[in-house]
PDB file of C-alpha atoms in Angstrom:
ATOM      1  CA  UNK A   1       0.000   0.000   0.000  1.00  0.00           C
ATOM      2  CA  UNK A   2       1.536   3.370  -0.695  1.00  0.00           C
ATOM      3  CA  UNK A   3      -0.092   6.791   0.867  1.00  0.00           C
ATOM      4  CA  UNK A   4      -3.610   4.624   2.183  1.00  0.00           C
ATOM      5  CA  UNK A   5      -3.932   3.481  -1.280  1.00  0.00           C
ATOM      6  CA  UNK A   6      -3.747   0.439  -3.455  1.00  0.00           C
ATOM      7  CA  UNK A   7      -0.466   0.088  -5.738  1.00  0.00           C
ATOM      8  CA  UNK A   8      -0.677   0.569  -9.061  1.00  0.00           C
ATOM      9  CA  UNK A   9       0.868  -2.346 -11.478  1.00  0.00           C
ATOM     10  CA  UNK A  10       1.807  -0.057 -13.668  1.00  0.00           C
ATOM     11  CA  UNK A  11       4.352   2.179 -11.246  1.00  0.00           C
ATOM     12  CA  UNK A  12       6.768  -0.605 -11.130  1.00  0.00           C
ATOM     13  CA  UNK A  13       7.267  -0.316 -14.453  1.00  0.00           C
ATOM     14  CA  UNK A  14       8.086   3.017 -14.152  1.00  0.00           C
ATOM     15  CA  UNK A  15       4.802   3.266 -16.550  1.00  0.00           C
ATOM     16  CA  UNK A  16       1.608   6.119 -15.751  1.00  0.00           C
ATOM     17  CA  UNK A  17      -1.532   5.166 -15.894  1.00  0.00           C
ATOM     18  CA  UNK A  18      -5.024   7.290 -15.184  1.00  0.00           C
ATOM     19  CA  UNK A  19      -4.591   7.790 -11.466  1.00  0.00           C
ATOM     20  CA  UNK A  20      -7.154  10.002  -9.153  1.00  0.00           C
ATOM     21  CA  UNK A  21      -5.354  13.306  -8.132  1.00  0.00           C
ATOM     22  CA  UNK A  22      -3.555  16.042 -10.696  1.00  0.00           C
ATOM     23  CA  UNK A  23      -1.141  14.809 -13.241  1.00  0.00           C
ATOM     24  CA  UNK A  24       2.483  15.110 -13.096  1.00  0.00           C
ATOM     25  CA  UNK A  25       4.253  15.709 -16.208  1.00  0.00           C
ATOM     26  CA  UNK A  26       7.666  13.671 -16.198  1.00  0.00           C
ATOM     27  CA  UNK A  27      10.945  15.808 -16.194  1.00  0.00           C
ATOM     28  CA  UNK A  28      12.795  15.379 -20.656  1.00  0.00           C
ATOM     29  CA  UNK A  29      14.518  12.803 -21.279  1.00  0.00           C
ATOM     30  CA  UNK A  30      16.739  11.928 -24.420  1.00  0.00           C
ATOM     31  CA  UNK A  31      15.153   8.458 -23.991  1.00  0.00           C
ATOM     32  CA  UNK A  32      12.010   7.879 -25.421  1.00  0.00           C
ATOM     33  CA  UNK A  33       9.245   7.233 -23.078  1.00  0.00           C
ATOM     34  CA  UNK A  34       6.794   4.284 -23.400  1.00  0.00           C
ATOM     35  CA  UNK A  35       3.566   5.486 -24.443  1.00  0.00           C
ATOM     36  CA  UNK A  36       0.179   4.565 -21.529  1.00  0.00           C
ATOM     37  CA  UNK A  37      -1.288   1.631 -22.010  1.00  0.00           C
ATOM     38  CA  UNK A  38      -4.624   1.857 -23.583  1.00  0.00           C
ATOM     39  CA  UNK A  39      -6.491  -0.120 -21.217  1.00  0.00           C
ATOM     40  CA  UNK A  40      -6.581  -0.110 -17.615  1.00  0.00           C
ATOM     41  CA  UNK A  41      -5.004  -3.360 -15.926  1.00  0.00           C
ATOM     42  CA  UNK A  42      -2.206  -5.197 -14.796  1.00  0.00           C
ATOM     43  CA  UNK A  43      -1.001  -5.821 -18.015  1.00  0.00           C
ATOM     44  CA  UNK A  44       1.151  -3.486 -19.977  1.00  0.00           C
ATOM     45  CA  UNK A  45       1.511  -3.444 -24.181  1.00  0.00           C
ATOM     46  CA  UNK A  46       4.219  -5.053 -24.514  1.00  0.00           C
ATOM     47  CA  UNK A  47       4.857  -4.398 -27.885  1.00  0.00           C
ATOM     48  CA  UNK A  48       4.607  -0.931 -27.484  1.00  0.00           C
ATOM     49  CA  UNK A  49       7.024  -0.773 -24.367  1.00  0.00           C
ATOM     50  CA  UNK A  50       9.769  -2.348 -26.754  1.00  0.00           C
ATOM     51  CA  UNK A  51       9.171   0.289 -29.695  1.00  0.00           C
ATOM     52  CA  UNK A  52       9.725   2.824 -26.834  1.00  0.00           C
ATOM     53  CA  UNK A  53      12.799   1.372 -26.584  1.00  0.00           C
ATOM     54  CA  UNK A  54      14.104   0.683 -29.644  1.00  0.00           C
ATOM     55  CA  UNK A  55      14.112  -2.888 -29.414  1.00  0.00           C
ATOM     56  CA  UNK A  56      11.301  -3.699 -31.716  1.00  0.00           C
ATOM     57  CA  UNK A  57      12.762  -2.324 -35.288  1.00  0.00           C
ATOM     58  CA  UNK A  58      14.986  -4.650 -36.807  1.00  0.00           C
ATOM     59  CA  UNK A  59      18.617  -4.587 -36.629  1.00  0.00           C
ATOM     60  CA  UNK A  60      20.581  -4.484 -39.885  1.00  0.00           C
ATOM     61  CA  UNK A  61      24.313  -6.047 -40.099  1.00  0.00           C
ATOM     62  CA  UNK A  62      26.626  -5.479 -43.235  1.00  0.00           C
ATOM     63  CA  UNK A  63      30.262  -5.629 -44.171  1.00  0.00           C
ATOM     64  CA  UNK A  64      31.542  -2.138 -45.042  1.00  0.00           C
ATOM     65  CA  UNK A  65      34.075  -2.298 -47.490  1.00  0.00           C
ATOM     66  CA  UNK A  66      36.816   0.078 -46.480  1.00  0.00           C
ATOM     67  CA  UNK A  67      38.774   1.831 -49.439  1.00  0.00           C
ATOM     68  CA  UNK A  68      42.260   0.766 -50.152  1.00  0.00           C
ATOM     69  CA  UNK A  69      43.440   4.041 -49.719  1.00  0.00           C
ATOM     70  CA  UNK A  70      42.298   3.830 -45.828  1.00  0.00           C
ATOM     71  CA  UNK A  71      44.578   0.624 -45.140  1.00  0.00           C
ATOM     72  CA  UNK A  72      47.696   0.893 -46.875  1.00  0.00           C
ATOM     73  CA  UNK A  73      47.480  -0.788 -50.575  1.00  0.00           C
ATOM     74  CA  UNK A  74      48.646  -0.001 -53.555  1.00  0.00           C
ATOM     75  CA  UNK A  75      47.346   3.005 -54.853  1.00  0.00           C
ATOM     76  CA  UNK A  76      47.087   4.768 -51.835  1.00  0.00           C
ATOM     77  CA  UNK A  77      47.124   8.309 -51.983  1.00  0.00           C
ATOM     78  CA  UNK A  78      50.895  10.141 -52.012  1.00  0.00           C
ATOM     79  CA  UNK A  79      52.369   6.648 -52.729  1.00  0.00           C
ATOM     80  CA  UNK A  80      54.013   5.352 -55.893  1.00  0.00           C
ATOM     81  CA  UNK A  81      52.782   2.254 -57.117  1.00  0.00           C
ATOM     82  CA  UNK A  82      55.517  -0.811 -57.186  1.00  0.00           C
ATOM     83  CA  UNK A  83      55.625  -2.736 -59.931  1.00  0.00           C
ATOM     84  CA  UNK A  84      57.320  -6.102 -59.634  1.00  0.00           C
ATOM     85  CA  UNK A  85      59.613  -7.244 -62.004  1.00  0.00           C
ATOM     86  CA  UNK A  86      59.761 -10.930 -64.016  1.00  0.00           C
ATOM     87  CA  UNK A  87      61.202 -12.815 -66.915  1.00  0.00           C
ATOM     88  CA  UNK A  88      60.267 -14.465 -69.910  1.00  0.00           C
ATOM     89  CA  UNK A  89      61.317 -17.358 -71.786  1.00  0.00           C
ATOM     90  CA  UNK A  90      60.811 -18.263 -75.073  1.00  0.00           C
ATOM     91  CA  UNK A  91      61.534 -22.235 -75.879  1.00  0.00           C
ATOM     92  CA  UNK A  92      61.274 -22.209 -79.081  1.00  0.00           C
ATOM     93  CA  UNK A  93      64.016 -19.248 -79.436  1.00  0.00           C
ATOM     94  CA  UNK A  94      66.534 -20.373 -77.281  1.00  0.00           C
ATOM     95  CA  UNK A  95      69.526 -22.621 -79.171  1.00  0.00           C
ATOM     96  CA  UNK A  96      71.875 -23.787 -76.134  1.00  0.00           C
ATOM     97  CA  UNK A  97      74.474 -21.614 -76.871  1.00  0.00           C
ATOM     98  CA  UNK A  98      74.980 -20.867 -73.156  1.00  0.00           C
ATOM     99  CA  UNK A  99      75.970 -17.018 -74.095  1.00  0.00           C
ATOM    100  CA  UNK A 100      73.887 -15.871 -70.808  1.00  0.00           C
ATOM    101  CA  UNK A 101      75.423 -18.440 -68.661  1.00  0.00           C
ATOM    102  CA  UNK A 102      78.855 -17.018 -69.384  1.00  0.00           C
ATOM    103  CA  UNK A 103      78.032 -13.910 -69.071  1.00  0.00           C
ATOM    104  CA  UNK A 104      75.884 -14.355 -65.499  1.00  0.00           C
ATOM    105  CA  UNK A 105      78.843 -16.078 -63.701  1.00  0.00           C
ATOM    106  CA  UNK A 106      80.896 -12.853 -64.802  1.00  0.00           C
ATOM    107  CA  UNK A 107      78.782 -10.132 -63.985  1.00  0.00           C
ATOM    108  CA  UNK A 108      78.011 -12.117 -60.381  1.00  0.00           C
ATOM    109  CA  UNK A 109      81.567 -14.005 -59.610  1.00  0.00           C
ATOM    110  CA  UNK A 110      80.052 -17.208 -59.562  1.00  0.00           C
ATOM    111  CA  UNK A 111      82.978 -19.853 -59.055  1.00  0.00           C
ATOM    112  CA  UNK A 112      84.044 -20.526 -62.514  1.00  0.00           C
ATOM    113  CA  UNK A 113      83.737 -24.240 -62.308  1.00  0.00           C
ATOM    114  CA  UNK A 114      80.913 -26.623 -62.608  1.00  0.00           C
ATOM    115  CA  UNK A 115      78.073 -26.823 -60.355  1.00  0.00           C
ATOM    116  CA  UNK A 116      77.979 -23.500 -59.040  1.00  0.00           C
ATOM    117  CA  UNK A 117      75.430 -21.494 -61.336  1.00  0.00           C
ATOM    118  CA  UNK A 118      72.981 -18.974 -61.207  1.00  0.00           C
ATOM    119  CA  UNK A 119      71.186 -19.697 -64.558  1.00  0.00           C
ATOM    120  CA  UNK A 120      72.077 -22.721 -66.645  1.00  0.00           C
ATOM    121  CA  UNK A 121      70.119 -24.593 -70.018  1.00  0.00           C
ATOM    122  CA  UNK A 122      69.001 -27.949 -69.899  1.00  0.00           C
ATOM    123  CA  UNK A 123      69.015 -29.905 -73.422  1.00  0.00           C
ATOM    124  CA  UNK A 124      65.649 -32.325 -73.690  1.00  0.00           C
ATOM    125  CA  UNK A 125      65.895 -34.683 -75.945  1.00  0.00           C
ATOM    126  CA  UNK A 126      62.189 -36.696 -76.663  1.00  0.00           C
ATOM    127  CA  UNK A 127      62.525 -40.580 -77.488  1.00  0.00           C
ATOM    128  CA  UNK A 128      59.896 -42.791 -79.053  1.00  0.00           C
ATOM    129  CA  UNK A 129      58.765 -44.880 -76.222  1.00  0.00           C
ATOM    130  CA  UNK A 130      61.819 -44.284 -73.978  1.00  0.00           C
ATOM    131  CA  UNK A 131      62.535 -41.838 -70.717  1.00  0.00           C
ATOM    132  CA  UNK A 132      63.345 -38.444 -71.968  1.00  0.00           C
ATOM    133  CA  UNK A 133      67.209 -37.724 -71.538  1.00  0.00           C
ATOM    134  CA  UNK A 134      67.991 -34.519 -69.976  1.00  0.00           C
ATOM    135  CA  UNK A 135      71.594 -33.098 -69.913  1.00  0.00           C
ATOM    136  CA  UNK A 136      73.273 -30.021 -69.092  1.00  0.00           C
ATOM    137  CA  UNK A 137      77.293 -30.584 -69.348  1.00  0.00           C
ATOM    138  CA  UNK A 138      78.962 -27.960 -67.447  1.00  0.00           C
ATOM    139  CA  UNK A 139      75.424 -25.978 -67.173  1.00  0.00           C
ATOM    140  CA  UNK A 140      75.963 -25.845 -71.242  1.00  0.00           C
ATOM    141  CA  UNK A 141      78.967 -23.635 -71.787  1.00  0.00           C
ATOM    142  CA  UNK A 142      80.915 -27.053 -72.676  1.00  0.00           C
ATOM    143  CA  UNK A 143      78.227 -27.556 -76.181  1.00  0.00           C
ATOM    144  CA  UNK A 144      76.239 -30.824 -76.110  1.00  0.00           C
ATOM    145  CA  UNK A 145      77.667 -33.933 -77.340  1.00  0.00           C
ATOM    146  CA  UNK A 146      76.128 -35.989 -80.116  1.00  0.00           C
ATOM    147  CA  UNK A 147      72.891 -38.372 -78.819  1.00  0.00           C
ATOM    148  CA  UNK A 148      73.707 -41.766 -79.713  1.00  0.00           C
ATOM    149  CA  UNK A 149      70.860 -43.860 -81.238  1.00  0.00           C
ATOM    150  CA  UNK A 150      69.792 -40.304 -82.488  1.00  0.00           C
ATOM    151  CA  UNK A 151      67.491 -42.520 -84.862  1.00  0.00           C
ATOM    152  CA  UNK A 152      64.387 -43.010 -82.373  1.00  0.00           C
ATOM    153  CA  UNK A 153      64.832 -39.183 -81.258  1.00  0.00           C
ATOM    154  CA  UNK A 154      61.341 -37.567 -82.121  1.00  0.00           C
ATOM    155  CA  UNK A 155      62.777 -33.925 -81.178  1.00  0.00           C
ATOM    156  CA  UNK A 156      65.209 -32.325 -78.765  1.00  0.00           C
ATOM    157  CA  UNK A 157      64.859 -28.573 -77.583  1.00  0.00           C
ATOM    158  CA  UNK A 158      66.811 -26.294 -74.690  1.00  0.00           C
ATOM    159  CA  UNK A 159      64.896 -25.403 -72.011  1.00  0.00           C
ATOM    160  CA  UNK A 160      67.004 -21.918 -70.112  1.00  0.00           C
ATOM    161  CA  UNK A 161      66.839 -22.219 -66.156  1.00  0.00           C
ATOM    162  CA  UNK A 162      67.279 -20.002 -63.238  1.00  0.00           C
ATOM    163  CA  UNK A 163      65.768 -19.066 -60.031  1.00  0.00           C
ATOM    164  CA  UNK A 164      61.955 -18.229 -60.475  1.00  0.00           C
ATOM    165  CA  UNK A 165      61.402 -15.755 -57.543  1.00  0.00           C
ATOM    166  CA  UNK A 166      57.978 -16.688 -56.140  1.00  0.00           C
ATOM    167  CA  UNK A 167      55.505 -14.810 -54.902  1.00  0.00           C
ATOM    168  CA  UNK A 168      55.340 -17.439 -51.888  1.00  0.00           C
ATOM    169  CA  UNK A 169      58.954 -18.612 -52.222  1.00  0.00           C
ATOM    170  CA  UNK A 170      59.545 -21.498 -50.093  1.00  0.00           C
ATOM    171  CA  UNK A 171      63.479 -20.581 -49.327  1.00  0.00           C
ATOM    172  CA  UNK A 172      61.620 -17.641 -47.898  1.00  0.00           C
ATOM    173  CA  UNK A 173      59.825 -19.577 -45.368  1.00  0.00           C
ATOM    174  CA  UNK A 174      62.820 -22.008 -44.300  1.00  0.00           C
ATOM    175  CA  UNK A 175      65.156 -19.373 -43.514  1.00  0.00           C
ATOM    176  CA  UNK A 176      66.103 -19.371 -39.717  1.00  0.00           C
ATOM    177  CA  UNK A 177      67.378 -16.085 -39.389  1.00  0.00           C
ATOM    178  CA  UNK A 178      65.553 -14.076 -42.540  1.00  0.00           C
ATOM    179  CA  UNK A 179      68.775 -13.946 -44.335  1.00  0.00           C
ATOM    180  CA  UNK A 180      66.426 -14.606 -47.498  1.00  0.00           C
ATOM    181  CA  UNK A 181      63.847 -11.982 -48.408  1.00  0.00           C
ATOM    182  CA  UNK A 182      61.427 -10.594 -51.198  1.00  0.00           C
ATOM    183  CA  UNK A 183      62.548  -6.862 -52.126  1.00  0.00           C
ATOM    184  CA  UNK A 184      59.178  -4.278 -52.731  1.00  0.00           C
ATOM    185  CA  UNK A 185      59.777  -5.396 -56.739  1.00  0.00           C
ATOM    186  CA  UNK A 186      59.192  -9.215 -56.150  1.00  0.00           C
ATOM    187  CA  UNK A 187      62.744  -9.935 -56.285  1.00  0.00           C
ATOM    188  CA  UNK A 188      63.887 -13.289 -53.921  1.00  0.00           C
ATOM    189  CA  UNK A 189      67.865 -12.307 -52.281  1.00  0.00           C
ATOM    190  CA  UNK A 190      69.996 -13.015 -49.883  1.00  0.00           C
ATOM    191  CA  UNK A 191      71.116 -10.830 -47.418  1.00  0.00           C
ATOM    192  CA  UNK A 192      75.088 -12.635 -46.727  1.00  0.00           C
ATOM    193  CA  UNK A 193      75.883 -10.643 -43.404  1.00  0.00           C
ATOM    194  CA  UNK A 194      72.752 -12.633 -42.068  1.00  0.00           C
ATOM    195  CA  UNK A 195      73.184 -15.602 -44.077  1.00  0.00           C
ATOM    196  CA  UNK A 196      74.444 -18.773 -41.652  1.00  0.00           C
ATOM    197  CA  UNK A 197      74.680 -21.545 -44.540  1.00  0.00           C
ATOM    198  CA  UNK A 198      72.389 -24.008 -42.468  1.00  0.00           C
ATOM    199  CA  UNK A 199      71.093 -24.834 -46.410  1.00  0.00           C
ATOM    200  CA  UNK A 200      67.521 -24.831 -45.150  1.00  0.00           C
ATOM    201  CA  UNK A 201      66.874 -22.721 -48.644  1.00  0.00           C
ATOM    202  CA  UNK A 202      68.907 -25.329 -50.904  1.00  0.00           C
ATOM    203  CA  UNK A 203      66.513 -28.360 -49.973  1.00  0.00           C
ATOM    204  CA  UNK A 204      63.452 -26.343 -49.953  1.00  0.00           C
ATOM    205  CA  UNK A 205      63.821 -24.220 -53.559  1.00  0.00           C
ATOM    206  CA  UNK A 206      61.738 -26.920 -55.959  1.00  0.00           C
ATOM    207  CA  UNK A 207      63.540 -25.948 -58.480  1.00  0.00           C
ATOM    208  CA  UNK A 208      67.324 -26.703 -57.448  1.00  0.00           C
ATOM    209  CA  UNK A 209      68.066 -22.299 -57.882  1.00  0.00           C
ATOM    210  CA  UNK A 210      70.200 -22.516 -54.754  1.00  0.00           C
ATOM    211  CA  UNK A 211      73.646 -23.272 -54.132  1.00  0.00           C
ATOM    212  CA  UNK A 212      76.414 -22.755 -51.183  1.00  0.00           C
ATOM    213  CA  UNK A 213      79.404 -20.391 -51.975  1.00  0.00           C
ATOM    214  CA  UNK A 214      82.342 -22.332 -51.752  1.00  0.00           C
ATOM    215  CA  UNK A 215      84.285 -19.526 -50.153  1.00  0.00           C
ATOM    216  CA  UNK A 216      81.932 -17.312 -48.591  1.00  0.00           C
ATOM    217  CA  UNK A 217      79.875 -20.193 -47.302  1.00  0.00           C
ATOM    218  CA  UNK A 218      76.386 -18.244 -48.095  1.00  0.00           C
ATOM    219  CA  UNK A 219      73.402 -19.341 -50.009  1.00  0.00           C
ATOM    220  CA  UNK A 220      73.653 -18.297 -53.561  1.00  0.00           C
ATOM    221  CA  UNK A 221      70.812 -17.651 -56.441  1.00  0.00           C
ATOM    222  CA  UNK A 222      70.326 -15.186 -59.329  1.00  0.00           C
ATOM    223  CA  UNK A 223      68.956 -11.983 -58.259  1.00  0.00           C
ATOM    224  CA  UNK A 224      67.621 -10.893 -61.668  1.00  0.00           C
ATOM    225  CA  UNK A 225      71.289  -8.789 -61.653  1.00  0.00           C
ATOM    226  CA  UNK A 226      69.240  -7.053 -59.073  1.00  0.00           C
ATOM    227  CA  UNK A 227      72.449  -4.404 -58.876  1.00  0.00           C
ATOM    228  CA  UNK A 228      71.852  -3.751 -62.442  1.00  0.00           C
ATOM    229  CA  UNK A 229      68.005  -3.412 -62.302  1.00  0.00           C
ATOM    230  CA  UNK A 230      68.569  -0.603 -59.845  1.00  0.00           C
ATOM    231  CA  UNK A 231      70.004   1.250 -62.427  1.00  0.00           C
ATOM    232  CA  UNK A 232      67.717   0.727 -65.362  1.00  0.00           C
ATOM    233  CA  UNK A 233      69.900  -1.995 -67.087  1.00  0.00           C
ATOM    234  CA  UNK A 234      69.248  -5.435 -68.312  1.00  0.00           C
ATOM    235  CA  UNK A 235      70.006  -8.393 -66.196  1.00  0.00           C
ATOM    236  CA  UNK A 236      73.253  -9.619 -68.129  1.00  0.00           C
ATOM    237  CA  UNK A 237      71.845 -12.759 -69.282  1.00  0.00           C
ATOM    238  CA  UNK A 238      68.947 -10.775 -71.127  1.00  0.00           C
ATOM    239  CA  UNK A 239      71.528  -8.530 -72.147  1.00  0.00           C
ATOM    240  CA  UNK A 240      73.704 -10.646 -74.240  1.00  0.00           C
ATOM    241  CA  UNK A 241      70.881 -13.501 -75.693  1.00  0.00           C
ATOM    242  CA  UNK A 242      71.189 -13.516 -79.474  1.00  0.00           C
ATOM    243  CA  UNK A 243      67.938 -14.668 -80.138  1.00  0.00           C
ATOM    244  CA  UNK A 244      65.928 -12.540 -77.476  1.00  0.00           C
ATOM    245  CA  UNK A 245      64.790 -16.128 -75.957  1.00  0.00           C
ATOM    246  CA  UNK A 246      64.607 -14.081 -72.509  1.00  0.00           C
ATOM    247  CA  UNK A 247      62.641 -10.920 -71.549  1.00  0.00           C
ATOM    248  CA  UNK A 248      63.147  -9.039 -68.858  1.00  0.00           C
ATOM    249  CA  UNK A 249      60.332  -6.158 -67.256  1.00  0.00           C
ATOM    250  CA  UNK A 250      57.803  -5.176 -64.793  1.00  0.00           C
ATOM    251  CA  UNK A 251      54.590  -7.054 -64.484  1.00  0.00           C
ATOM    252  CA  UNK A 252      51.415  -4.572 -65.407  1.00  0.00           C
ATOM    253  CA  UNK A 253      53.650  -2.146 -67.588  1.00  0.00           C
ATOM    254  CA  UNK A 254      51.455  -2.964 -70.778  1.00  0.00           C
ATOM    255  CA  UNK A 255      54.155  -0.820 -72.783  1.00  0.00           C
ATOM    256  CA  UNK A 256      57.134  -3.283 -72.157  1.00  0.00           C
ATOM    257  CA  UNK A 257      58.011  -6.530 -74.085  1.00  0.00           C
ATOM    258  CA  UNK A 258      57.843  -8.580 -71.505  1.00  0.00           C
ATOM    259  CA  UNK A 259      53.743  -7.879 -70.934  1.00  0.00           C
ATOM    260  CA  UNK A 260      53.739  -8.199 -75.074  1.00  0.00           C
ATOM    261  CA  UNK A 261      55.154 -11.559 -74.550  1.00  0.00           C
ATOM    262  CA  UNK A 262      52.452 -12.920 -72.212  1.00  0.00           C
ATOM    263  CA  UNK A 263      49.676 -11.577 -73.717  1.00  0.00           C
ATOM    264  CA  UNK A 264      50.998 -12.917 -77.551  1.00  0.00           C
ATOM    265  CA  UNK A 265      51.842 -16.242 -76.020  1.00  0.00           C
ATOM    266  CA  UNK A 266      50.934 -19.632 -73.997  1.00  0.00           C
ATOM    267  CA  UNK A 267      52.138 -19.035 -70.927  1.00  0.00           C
ATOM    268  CA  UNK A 268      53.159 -21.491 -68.493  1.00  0.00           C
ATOM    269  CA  UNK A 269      55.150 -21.948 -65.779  1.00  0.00           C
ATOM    270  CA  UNK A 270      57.507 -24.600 -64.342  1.00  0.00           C
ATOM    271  CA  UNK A 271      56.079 -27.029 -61.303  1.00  0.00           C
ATOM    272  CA  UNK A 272      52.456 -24.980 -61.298  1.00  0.00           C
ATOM    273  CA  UNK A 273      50.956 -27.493 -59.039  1.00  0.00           C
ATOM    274  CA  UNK A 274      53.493 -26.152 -56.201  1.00  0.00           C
ATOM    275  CA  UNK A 275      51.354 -22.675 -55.995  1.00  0.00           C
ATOM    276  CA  UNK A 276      54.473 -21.171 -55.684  1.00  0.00           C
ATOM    277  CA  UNK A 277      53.652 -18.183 -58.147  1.00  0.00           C
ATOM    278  CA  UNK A 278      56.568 -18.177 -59.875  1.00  0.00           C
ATOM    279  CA  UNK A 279      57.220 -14.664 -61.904  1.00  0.00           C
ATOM    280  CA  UNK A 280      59.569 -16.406 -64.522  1.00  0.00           C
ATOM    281  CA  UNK A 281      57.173 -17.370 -67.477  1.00  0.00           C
ATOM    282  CA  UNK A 282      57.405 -19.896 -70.041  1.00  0.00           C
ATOM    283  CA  UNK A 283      56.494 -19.887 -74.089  1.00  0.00           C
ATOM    284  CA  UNK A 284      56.362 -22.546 -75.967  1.00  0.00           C
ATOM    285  CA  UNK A 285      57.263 -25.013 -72.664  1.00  0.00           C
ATOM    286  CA  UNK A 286      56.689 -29.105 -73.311  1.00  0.00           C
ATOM    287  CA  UNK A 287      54.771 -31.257 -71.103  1.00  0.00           C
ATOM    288  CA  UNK A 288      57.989 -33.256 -70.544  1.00  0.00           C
ATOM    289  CA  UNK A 289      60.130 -30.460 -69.045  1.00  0.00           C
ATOM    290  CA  UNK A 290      60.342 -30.975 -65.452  1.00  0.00           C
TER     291      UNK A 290
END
């Protein structure tokens, strides 16, 4: 009982209803108020005490998509756009003459003896009903000696080599100390004052890029002659091909030969099922070529 009367349901709820005695107008509030019930009772609308709050009207969830420019990607505003850089290979073009693997182990100082290479040509040589024979004397600055039973060959073709500096290079993820990195231009090097020659990066490259320096004791690869590239040259095994079997640009320049080459041509790419994304493209590439 409050004041020698009967409670009303309806105060609890901190709800008016018609009452005996003058009416008192509530002090504003930013909240809206619950309209009176239209009916005396215990029983308050209960729909229209949640549209006073808010609560009835449905509540709408999206995804906002947030504009590039807000988080940091290319194309932000103020910032230059980085192209990355990649090769191309023509098959059909190249003839073994092993002109750019001379001239990459000079321009680099890569040991001048076998195995040690940055970019080397394989010959393929197709056999009717037999295992295709692969060879690469010397990485094929020694020539290519004759193929005996040369009768049952169906075809033979050179197939140029060298590191393919992936977009999710594997040598990058082994590395124990981050010795081996991706530049802003796509580029795969190694940094040799961090470099410990565990050889993580040698068993993990698929396509055998990688070797140890036999004096510095460092992981090894071609860099694209990334010291050249810096200045707006050639690498030098692109530089002195006399066939133009390799290409050598930035990926979305439309204007350079390289972009001509993949849009003109089937383009594959070695070990695709390794989703490695490699950014050294192939023309003209056989099924057999491993």
């Amino acid at each position: 009982m409050i004041c020698g009367r009967e409670k009303d349901p309806g105060e609890d709820r901190g709800i008016r209803t018609n009452l005996e005695g003058p009416e008192v107008t509530p002090p504003p509030s930013s909240t809206p108020q619950a309209p009176a019930p239209q009916a005396a009772g215990p029983d308050v609308d209960r729909r229209g005490f949640l549209r006073a709050l808010g609560l009835a009207a449905p509540v709408v969830l999206g995804v906002i998509r947030v504009p590039s420019s807000l988080w940091g990607q290319e194309g932000a505003e103020g910032e230059e756009e980085v192209l990355l850089y990649a090769m191309g290979l023509d098959v059909e073009k190249c003839i073994g003459c092993a002109r750019c693997v001379v001239a990459c182990k000079a321009e680099n100082d890569v040991p001048d003896e076998p195995h040690f290479f940055n970019t080397w040509i394989e010959r393929y040589a197709i056999r009717d009903g037999e295992e295709t024979l692969v060879e690469s004397p010397n990485g094929g600055i020694d020539g290519w000696p004759e193929i005996s039973g040369d009768s049952d060959i169906l075809r033979t073709f050179f197939v140029p080599k060298i590191c393919n500096h992936c977009e999710k290079a594997p040598c990058v993820q082994v590395c124990p100390v981050g010795a081996t990195f991706i530049s802003p231009e796509g580029v795969v090097l190694v940094d040799e004052d961090y470099c410990i020659g565990c050889r993580y990066c040698v068993q993990a490259c698929p396509y055998g890029a990688r070797w140890i320096h036999p004096e510095k004791h460092v992981a090894a690869k071609c860099t694209f002659c990334y010291h050249r590239i810096e200045k707006g040259l050639l690498p030098a095994c692109v530089e002195v091909c006399p066939t133009g079997a390799r290409l050598f640009g930035q990926l979305g320049n439309r204007a350079n030969p390289l972009e001509r080459f993949r849009r003109f041509n089937d383009i594959q790419v070695l070990k695709a099922h390794l989703n490695t994304e490699p950014k050294v493209f192939y023309a003209n590439l056989d099924g057999e070529v491993r």
